Coordinates of C-alpha atoms and ligand atoms in Angstrom, one line a residue:
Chain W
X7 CA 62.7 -17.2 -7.3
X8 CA 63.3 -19.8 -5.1
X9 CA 59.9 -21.2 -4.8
X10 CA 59.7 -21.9 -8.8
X11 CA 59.2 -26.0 -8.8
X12 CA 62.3 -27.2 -10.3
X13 CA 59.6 -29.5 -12.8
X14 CA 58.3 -25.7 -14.6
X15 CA 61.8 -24.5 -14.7
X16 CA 63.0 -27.6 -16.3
X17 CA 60.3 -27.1 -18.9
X18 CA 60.7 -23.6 -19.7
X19 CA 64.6 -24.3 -19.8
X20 CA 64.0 -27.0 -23.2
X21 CA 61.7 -25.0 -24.7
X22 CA 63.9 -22.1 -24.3
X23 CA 66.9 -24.5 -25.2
X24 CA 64.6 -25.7 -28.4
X25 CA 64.3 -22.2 -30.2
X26 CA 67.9 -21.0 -29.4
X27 CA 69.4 -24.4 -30.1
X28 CA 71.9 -24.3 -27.3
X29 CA 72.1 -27.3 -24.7
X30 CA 69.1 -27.1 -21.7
X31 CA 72.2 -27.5 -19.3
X32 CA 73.2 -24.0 -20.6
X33 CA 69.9 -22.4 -20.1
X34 CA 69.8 -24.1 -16.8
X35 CA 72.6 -22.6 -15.3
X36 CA 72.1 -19.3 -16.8
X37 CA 68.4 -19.7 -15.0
X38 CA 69.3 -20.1 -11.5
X39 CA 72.4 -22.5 -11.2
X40 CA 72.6 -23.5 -7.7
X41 CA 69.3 -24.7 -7.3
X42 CA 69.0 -27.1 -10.3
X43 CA 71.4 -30.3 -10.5
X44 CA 72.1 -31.0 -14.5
X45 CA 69.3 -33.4 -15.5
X46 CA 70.5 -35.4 -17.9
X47 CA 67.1 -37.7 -19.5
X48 CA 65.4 -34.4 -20.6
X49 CA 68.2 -33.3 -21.6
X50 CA 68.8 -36.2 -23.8
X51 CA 65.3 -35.7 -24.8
X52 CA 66.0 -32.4 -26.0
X53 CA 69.3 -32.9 -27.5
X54 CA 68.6 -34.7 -30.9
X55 CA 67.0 -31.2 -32.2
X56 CA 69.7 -29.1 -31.6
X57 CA 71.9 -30.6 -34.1
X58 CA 69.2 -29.8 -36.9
X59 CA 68.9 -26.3 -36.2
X60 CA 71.2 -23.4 -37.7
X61 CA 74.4 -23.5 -35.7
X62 CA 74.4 -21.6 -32.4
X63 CA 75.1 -17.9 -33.3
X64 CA 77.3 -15.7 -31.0
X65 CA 73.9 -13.3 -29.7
X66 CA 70.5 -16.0 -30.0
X67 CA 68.2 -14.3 -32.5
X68 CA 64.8 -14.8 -33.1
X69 CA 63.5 -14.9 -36.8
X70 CA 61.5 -11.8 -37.3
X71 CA 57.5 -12.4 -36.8
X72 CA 58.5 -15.4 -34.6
X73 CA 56.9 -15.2 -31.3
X74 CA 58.8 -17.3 -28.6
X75 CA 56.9 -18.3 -25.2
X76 CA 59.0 -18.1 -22.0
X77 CA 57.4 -18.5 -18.6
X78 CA 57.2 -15.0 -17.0
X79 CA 56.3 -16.1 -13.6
X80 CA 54.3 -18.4 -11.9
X81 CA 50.8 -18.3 -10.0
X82 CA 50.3 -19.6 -7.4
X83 CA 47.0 -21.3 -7.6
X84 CA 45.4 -20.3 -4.5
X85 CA 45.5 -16.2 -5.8
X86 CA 42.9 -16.8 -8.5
X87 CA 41.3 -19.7 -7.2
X88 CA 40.7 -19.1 -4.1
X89 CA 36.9 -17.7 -2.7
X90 CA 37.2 -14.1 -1.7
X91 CA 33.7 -13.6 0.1
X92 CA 32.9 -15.5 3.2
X93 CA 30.3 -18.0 2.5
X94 CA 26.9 -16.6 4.4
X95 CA 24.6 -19.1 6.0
X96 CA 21.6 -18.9 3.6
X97 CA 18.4 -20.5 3.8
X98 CA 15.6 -21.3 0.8
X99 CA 12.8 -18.7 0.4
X100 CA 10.6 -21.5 -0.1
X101 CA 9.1 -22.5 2.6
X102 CA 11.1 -20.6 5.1
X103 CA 10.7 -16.8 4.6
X104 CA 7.5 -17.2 2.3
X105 CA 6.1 -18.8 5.2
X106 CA 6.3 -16.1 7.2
X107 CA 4.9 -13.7 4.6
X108 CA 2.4 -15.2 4.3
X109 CA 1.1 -15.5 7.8
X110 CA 1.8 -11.5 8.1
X111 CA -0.1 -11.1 4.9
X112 CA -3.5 -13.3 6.6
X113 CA -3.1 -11.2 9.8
X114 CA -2.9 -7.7 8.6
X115 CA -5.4 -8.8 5.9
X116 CA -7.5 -10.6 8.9
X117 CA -7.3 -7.3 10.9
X118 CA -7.8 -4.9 8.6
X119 CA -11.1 -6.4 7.6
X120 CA -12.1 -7.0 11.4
X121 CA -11.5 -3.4 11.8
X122 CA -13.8 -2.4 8.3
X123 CA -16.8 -4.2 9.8
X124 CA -17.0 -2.5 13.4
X125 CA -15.5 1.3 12.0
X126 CA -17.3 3.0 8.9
X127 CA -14.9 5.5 6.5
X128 CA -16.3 8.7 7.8
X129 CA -18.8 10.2 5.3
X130 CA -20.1 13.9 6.5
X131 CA -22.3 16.2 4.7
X132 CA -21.9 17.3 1.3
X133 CA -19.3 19.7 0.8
X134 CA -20.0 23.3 0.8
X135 CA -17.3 26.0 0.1
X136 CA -19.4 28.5 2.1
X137 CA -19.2 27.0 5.4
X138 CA -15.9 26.2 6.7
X139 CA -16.3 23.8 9.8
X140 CA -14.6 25.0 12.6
X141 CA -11.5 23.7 12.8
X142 CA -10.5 22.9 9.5
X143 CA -7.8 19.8 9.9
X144 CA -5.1 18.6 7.4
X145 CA -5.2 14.7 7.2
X146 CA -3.8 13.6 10.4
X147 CA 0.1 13.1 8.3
X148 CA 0.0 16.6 7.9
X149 CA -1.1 17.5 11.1
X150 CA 2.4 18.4 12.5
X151 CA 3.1 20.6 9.6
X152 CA -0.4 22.0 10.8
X153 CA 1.2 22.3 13.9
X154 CA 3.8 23.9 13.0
X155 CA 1.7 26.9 11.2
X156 CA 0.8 28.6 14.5
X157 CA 4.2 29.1 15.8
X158 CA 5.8 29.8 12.2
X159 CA 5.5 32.1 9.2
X160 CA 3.3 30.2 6.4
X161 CA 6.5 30.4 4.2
X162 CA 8.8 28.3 6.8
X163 CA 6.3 26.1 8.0
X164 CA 4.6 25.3 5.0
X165 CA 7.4 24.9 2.4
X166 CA 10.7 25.8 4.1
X167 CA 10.6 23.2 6.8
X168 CA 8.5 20.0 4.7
X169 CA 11.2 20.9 1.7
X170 CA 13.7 20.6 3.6
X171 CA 13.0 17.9 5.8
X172 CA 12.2 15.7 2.5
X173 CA 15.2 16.6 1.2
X174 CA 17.5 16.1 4.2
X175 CA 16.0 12.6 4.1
X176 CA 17.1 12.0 0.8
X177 CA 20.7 13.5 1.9
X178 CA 21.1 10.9 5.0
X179 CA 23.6 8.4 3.3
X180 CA 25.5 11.1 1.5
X181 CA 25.7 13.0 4.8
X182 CA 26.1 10.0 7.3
X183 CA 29.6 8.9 6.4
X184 CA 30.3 5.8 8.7
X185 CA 30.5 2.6 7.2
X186 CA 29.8 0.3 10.3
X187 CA 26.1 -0.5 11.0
X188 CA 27.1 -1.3 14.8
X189 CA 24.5 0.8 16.8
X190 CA 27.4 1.9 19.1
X191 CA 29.4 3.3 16.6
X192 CA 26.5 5.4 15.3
X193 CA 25.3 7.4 18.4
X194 CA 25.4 10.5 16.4
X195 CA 23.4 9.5 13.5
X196 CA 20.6 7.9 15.8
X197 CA 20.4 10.3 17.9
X198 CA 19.5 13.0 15.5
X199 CA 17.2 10.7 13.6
X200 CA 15.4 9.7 16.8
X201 CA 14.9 13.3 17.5
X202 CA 13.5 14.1 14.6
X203 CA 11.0 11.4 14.4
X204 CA 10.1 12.0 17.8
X205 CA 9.6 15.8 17.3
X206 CA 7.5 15.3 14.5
X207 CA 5.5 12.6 16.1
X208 CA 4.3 15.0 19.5
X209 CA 4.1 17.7 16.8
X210 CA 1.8 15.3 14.8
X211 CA -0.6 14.2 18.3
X212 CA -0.3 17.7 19.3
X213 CA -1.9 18.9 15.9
X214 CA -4.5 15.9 16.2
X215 CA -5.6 15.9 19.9
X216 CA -5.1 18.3 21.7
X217 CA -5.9 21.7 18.9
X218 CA -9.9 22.6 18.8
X219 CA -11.9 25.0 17.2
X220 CA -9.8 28.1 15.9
X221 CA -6.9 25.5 16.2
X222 CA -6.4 26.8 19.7
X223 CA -5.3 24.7 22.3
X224 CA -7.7 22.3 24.2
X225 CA -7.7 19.3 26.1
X226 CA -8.9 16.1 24.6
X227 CA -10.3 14.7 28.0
X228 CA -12.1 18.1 28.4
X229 CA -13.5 19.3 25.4
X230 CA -14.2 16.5 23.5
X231 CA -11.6 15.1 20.4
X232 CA -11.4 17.3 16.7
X233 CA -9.9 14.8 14.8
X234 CA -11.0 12.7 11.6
X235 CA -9.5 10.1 9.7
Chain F
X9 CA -5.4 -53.6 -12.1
X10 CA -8.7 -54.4 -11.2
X11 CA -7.9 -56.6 -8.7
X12 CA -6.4 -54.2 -6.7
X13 CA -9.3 -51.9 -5.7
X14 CA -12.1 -52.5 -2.8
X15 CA -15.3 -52.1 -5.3
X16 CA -14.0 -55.4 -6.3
X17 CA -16.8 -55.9 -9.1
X18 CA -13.7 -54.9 -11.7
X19 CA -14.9 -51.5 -12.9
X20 CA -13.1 -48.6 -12.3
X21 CA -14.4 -45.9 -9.5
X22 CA -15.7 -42.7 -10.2
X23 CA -12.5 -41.4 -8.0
X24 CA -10.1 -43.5 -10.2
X25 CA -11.8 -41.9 -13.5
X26 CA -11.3 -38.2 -11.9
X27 CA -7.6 -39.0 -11.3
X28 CA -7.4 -40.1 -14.7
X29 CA -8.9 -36.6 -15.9
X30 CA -6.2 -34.9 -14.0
X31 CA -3.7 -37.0 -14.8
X32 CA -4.5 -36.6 -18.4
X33 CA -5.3 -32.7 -18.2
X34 CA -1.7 -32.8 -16.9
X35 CA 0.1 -34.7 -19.1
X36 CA -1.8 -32.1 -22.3
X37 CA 0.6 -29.8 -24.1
X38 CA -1.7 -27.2 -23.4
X39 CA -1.0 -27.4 -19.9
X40 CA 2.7 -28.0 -20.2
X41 CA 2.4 -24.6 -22.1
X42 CA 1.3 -23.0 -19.2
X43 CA 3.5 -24.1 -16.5
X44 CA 7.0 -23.9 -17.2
X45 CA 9.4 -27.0 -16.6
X46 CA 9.9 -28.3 -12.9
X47 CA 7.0 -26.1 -12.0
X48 CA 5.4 -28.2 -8.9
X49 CA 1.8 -27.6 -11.1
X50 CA 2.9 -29.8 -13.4
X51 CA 5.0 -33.0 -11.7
X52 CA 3.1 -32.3 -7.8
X53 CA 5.2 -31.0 -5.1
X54 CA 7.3 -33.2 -3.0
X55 CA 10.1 -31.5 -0.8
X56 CA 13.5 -32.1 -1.7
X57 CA 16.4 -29.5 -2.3
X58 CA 15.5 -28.8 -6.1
X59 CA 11.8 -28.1 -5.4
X60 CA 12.4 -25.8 -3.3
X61 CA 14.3 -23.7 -5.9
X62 CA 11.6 -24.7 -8.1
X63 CA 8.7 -23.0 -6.5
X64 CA 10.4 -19.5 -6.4
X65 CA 11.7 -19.7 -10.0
X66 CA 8.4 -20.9 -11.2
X67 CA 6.4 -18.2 -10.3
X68 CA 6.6 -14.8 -11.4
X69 CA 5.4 -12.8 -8.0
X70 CA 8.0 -15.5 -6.0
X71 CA 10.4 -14.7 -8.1
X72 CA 10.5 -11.1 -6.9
X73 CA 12.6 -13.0 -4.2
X74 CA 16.1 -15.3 -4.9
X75 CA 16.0 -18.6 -4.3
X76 CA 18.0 -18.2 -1.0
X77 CA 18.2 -15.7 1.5
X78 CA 20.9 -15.2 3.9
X79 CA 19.1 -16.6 7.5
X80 CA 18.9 -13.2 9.7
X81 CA 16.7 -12.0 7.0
X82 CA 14.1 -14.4 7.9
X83 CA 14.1 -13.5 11.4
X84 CA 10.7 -12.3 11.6
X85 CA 12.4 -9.4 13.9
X86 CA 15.1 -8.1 11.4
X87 CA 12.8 -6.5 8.8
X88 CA 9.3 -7.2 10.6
X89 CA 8.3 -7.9 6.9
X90 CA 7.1 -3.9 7.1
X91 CA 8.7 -3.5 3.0
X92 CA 6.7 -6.4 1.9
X93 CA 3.1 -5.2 4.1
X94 CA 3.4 -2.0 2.4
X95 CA 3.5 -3.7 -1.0
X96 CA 0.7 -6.1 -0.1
X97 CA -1.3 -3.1 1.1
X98 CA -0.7 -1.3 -2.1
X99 CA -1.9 -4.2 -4.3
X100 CA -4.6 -4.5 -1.7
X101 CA -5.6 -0.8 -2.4
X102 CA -5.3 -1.5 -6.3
X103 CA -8.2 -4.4 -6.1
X104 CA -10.1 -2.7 -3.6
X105 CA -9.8 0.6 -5.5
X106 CA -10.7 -1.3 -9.0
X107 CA -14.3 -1.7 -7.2
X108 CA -14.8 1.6 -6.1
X109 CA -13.6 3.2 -9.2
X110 CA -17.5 1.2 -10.7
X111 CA -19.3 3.5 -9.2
X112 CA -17.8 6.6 -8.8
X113 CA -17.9 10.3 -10.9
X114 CA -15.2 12.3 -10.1
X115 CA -17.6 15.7 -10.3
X116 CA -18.9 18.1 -8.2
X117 CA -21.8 16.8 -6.3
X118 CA -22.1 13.2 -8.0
X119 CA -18.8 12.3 -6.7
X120 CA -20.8 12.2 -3.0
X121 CA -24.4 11.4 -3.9
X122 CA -22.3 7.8 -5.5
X123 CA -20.0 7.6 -2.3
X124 CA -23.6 7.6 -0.6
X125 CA -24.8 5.4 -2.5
X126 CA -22.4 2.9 -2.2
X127 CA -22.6 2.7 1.3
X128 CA -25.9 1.8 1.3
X129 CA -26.9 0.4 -2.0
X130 CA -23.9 -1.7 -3.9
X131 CA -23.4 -5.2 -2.1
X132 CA -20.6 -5.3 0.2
X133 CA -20.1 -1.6 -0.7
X134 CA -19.4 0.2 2.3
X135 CA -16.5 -2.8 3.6
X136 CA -14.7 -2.7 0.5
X137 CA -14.7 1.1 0.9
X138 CA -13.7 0.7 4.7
X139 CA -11.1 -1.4 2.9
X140 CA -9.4 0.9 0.7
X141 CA -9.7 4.1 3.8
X142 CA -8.4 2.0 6.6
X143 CA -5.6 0.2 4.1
X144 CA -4.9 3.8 2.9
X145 CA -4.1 4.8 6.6
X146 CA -2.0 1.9 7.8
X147 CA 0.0 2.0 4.5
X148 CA 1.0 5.6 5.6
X149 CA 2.1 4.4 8.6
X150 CA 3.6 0.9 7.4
X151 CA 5.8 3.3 4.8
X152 CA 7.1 5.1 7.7
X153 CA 7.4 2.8 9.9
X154 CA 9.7 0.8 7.2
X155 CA 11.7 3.9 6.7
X156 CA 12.4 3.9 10.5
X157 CA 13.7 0.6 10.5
X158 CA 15.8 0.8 8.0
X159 CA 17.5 3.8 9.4
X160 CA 18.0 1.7 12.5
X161 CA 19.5 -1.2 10.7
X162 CA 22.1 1.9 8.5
X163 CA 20.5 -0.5 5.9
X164 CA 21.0 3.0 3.5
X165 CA 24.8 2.6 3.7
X166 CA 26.7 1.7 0.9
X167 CA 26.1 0.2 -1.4
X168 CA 22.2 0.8 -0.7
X169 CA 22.4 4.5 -0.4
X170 CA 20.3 5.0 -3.8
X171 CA 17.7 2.4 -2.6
X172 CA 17.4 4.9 0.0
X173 CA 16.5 7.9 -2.1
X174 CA 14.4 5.6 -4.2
X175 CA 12.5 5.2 -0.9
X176 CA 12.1 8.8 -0.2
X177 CA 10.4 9.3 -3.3
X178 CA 8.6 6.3 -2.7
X179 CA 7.0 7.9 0.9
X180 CA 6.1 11.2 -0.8
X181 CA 4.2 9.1 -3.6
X182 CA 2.5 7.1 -0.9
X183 CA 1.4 10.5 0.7
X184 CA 0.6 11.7 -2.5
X185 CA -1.6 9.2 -3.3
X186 CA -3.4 9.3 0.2
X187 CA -3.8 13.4 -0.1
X188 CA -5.2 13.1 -3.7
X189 CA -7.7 9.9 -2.5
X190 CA -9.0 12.1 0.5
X191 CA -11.0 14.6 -1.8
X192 CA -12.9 12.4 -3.4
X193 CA -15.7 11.4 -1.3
X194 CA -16.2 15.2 -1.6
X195 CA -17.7 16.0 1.2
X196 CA -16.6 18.3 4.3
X197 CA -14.0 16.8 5.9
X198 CA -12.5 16.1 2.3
X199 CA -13.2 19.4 1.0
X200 CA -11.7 21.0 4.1
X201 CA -8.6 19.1 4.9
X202 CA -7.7 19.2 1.3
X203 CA -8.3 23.2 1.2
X204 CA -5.8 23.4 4.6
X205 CA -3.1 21.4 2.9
X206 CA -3.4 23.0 -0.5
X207 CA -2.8 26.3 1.0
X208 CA 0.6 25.5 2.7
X209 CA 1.4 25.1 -1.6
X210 CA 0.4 28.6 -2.0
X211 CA 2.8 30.0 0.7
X212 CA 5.3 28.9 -1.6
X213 CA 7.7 31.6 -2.1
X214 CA 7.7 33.9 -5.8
X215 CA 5.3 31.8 -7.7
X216 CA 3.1 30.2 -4.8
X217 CA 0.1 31.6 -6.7
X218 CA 0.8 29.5 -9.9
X219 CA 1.6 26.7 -7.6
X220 CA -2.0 26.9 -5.7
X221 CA -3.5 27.5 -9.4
X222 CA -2.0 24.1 -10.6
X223 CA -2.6 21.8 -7.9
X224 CA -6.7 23.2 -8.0
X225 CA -7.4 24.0 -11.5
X226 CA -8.9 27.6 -10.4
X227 CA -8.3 29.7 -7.3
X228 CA -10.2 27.1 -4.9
X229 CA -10.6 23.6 -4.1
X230 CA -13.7 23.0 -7.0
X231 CA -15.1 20.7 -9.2
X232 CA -11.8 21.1 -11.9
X233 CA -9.6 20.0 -8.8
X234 CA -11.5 17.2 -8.1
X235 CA -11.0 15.8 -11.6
X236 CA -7.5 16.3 -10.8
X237 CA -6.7 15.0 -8.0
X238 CA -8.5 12.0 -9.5
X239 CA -7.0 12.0 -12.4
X240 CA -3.8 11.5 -10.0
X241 CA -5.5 9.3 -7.8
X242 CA -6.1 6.4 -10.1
X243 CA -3.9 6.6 -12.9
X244 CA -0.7 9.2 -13.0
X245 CA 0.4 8.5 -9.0
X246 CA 0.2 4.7 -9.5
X247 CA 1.9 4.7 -12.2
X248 CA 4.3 6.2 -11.5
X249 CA 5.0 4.6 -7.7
X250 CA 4.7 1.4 -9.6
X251 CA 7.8 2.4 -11.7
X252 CA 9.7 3.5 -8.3
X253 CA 8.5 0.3 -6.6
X254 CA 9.6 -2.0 -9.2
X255 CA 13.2 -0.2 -9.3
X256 CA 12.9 -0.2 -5.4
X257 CA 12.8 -4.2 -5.5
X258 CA 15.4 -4.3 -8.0
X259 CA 17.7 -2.6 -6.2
X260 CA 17.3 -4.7 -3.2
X261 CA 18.7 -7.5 -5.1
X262 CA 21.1 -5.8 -6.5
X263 CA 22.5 -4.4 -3.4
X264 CA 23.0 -7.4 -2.2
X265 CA 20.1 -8.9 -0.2
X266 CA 19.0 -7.8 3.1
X267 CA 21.5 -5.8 4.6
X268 CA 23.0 -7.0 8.2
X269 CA 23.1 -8.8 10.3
X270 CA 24.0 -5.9 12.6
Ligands
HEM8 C1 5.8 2.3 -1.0 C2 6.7 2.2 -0.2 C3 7.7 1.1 0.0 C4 7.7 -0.2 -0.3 C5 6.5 -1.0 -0.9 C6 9.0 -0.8 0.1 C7 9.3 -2.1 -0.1 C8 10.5 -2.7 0.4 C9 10.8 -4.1 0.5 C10 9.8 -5.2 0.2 C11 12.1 -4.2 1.0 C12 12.8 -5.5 1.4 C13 13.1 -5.6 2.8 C14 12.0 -5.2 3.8 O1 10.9 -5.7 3.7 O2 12.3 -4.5 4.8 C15 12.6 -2.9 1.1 C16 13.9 -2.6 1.5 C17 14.5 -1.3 1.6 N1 13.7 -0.1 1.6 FE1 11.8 0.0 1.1 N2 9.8 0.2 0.6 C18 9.1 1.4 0.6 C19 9.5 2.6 1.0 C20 10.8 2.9 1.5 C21 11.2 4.1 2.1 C22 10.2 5.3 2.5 C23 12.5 4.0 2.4 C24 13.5 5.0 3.0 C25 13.4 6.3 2.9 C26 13.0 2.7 1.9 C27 14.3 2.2 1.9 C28 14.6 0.9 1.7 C29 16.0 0.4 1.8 C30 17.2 1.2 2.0 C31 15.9 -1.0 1.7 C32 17.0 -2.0 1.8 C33 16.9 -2.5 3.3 C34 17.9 -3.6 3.6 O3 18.7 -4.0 2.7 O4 17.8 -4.0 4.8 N3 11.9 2.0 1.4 N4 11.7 -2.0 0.7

């Protein structure tokens, strides 16, 4: 209690003094004595209405449906006042980072049509349900699932493992339970991720490069690429 | 102000009278309409503090950004703006697939006779079709490659863990969409890749006949499935990774930001 400036205890003294009509001097000592030397111009200010209230009964009451204020305790300022978050160094969208989209949005744009002049979309013949060519290829991001289909039952391969692996992607934040982003403290985490990706990607070059007609094994330097886009 | 020019004879330019026109074009309430207030369109652009803030609030496709972002996140190498390519490529593949969508049938052999014909006959035909093939490709592989990078950051911690799932649904849309635009030039590669994948959905277990019957419209890869995968093509997938996109973008606001700096 201590740290309550003696100004706010003063104050809540006379008003305290005011409803009960006793002397602040009273209320004062009752307060926290010690701490608080009798102050006697407030008090003087506070006297005159005593003597026009009711006479002091033995046990202050209040009138019923009167509501007194009394100071409960005190904030300090700084609790609610004072910024919780950190301030982050932030910079304006405009020019900085749309800037920068923009440039990647020219060169992607820029190569993407370099690329469409020198390399046609493939068009083959018509398509005829009698004549499967020889092999038949998944679009090259289903290629490792392809893959995967000579070495495992249709059922695990085709719906087992892709439902699965969608899902478990889905599960990663509910699963991965460490809150720091700090590559060491997530060795775990990347290492399985990095496996997985890299699995799927030899999986994926496997399925595209190096399988040939009957989707047996060949090699691309040998026996010519089987793969379209 | 005569005095002031170099024709000197007293009459006003023909570059004075176009500034005038501009000047009075936008000082016209139908301008003002269009362009909200402190737009740079309407008062010019000069760079001060306030302007800056301007710009982004005064444009509705800037405004998918806040006016600030924390200063890692403009590092070219934090998010190697692989998020925002996959968007441009998408809208990219809207426009370019708007064109195509002119002169195609989705049936049975006239879906390839016009696929033919476009190569050769419609004016800039076969680039804007290069477009949408080679943009449908890299989009794939910008999704992904996204998805790895924010794995790497542990960007789908909390509190962005739903973003995450959001995203997961948002690479099986994009894959979607590039399965279901592969049929349509209808010939054999299409035909044939699209037969090999469909079949993995008929391995699936009880009802993986229903399943194959669903996805084809009959019991093979036919003219009925190449309505549907059309159908899905250009109207039900988009729509529907539009709705995931926009709650995508949302989210990344929400969230926070940019997550980091690691
Ligand atoms: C159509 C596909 C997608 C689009 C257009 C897209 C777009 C974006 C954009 C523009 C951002 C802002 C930051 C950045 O550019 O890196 C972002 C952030 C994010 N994306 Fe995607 N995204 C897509 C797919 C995905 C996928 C497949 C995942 C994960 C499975 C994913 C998860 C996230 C997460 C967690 C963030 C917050 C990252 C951070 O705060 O650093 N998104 N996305």
């Amino acid at each position: 209690m201590a740290e309550i400036p003696e100004h706010l205890l003063r104050r809540s003294a006379e008003a305290k003094a005011k409803t009960l009509g006793v002397p602040v001097e009273q209320i004062m000592a009752e307060l926290g004595g010690e701490s608080v030397p009798a102050a006697a111009p407030a008090a003087a200010a506070a006297a005159p209405t005593a003597p026009a209230a009711a006479p002091p009964p033995a046990t202050p009451t209040i009138p019923e449906g009167v509501r007194t204020q009394r100071m409960l305790t005190v904030v300090k300022a700084k609790a609610i006042q004072g910024a919780k978050r950190k301030p982050t160094d932030k910079v304006n969208v405009w020019p900085h980072l749309l800037a920068i989209e923009f440039v990647a949005l020219l060169v992607v744009m820029g190569l993407l049509i370099v690329f469409s002049v020198y390399q046609d979309a493939p068009l083959l013949e018509l398509a005829n349900p009698n004549e499967q060519p020889n092999p038949s290829k998944a679009p090259w991001y289903f290629l490792g699932l392809q893959e995967l289909l000579s070495y495992f039952d249709p059922q695990v391969a085709g719906v087992l493992i892709p439902g699965l692996g969608l899902a478990g992607l889905a599960l990663i934040p509910y699963v991965d339970r460490t809150r720091s982003i700090r590559p060491t403290d997530r060795k775990f985490a990347i290492m399985m991720f990095t496996f997985f990706v890299v699995a799927s990607a030899i999986l994926t070059i496997i399925g595209s490069f190096y399988r040939g007609p009957g989707f047996n094994f060949t090699f691309p330097w040998r026996d010519g690429i089987f793969f379209d886009l | 102000m005569a005095d002031g020019n170099d024709s000197g004879n007293g009459r006003t330019t023909l570059g004075e009278r176009l500034s005038g026109v501009g000047e009075r074009i936008r000082a016209s309430e139908a301008w003002e309409s269009i362009f909200r207030p402190g737009s740079p369109f309407r008062k010019g652009y000069s760079d001060s503090p306030r302007n800056r803030s301007y710009v982004v609030m005064n444009n509705v496709l800037y405004h998918l950004h806040p006016v600030k972002v924390k200063r890692h996140g403009v590092r070219l190498s934090y998010t190697l703006c692989l998020g925002g390519l996959s968007f441009f490529l998408f809208i990219l593949l809207t426009i370019t697939g708007i064109f195509l969508m002119f002169y195609y049938r989705p049936a049975a052999p006239e879906a390839y006779i016009d696929i033919a014909a476009l190569s050769t006959d419609v004016a800039f035909g076969q680039l804007v079709r290069n477009l949408h093939r080679w943009g449908a490709h890299l989009m794939v592989i910008t999704v992904f490659l996204h998805m790895t990078r924010v794995f790497y950051h542990g960007a789908y911690k909390p509190p962005r863990e739903f973003n995450w799932v959001v995203g997961v649904v948002l690479l099986f849309l994009t894959l979607l969409l590039s399965f279901t635009g592969y049929l349509l030039p209808w010939d054999q590669l299409a035909l044939w890749a699209v037969t090999v994948g469909t079949n993995m959905g008929g391995y699936t277990p009880v009802f993986g006949d229903q399943v194959s019957f669903v996805l084809l419209g009959g019991i093979q890869v036919g003219g009925p499935t190449l309505l549907r995968f059309y159908v899905l093509h250009v109207l039900a997938l988009p729509f529907i990774i539009v709705i995931f996109m926009a709650v995508h973008f949302w989210r990344v606001r929400k969230d926070g930001g940019i997550s980091g700096p690691l």
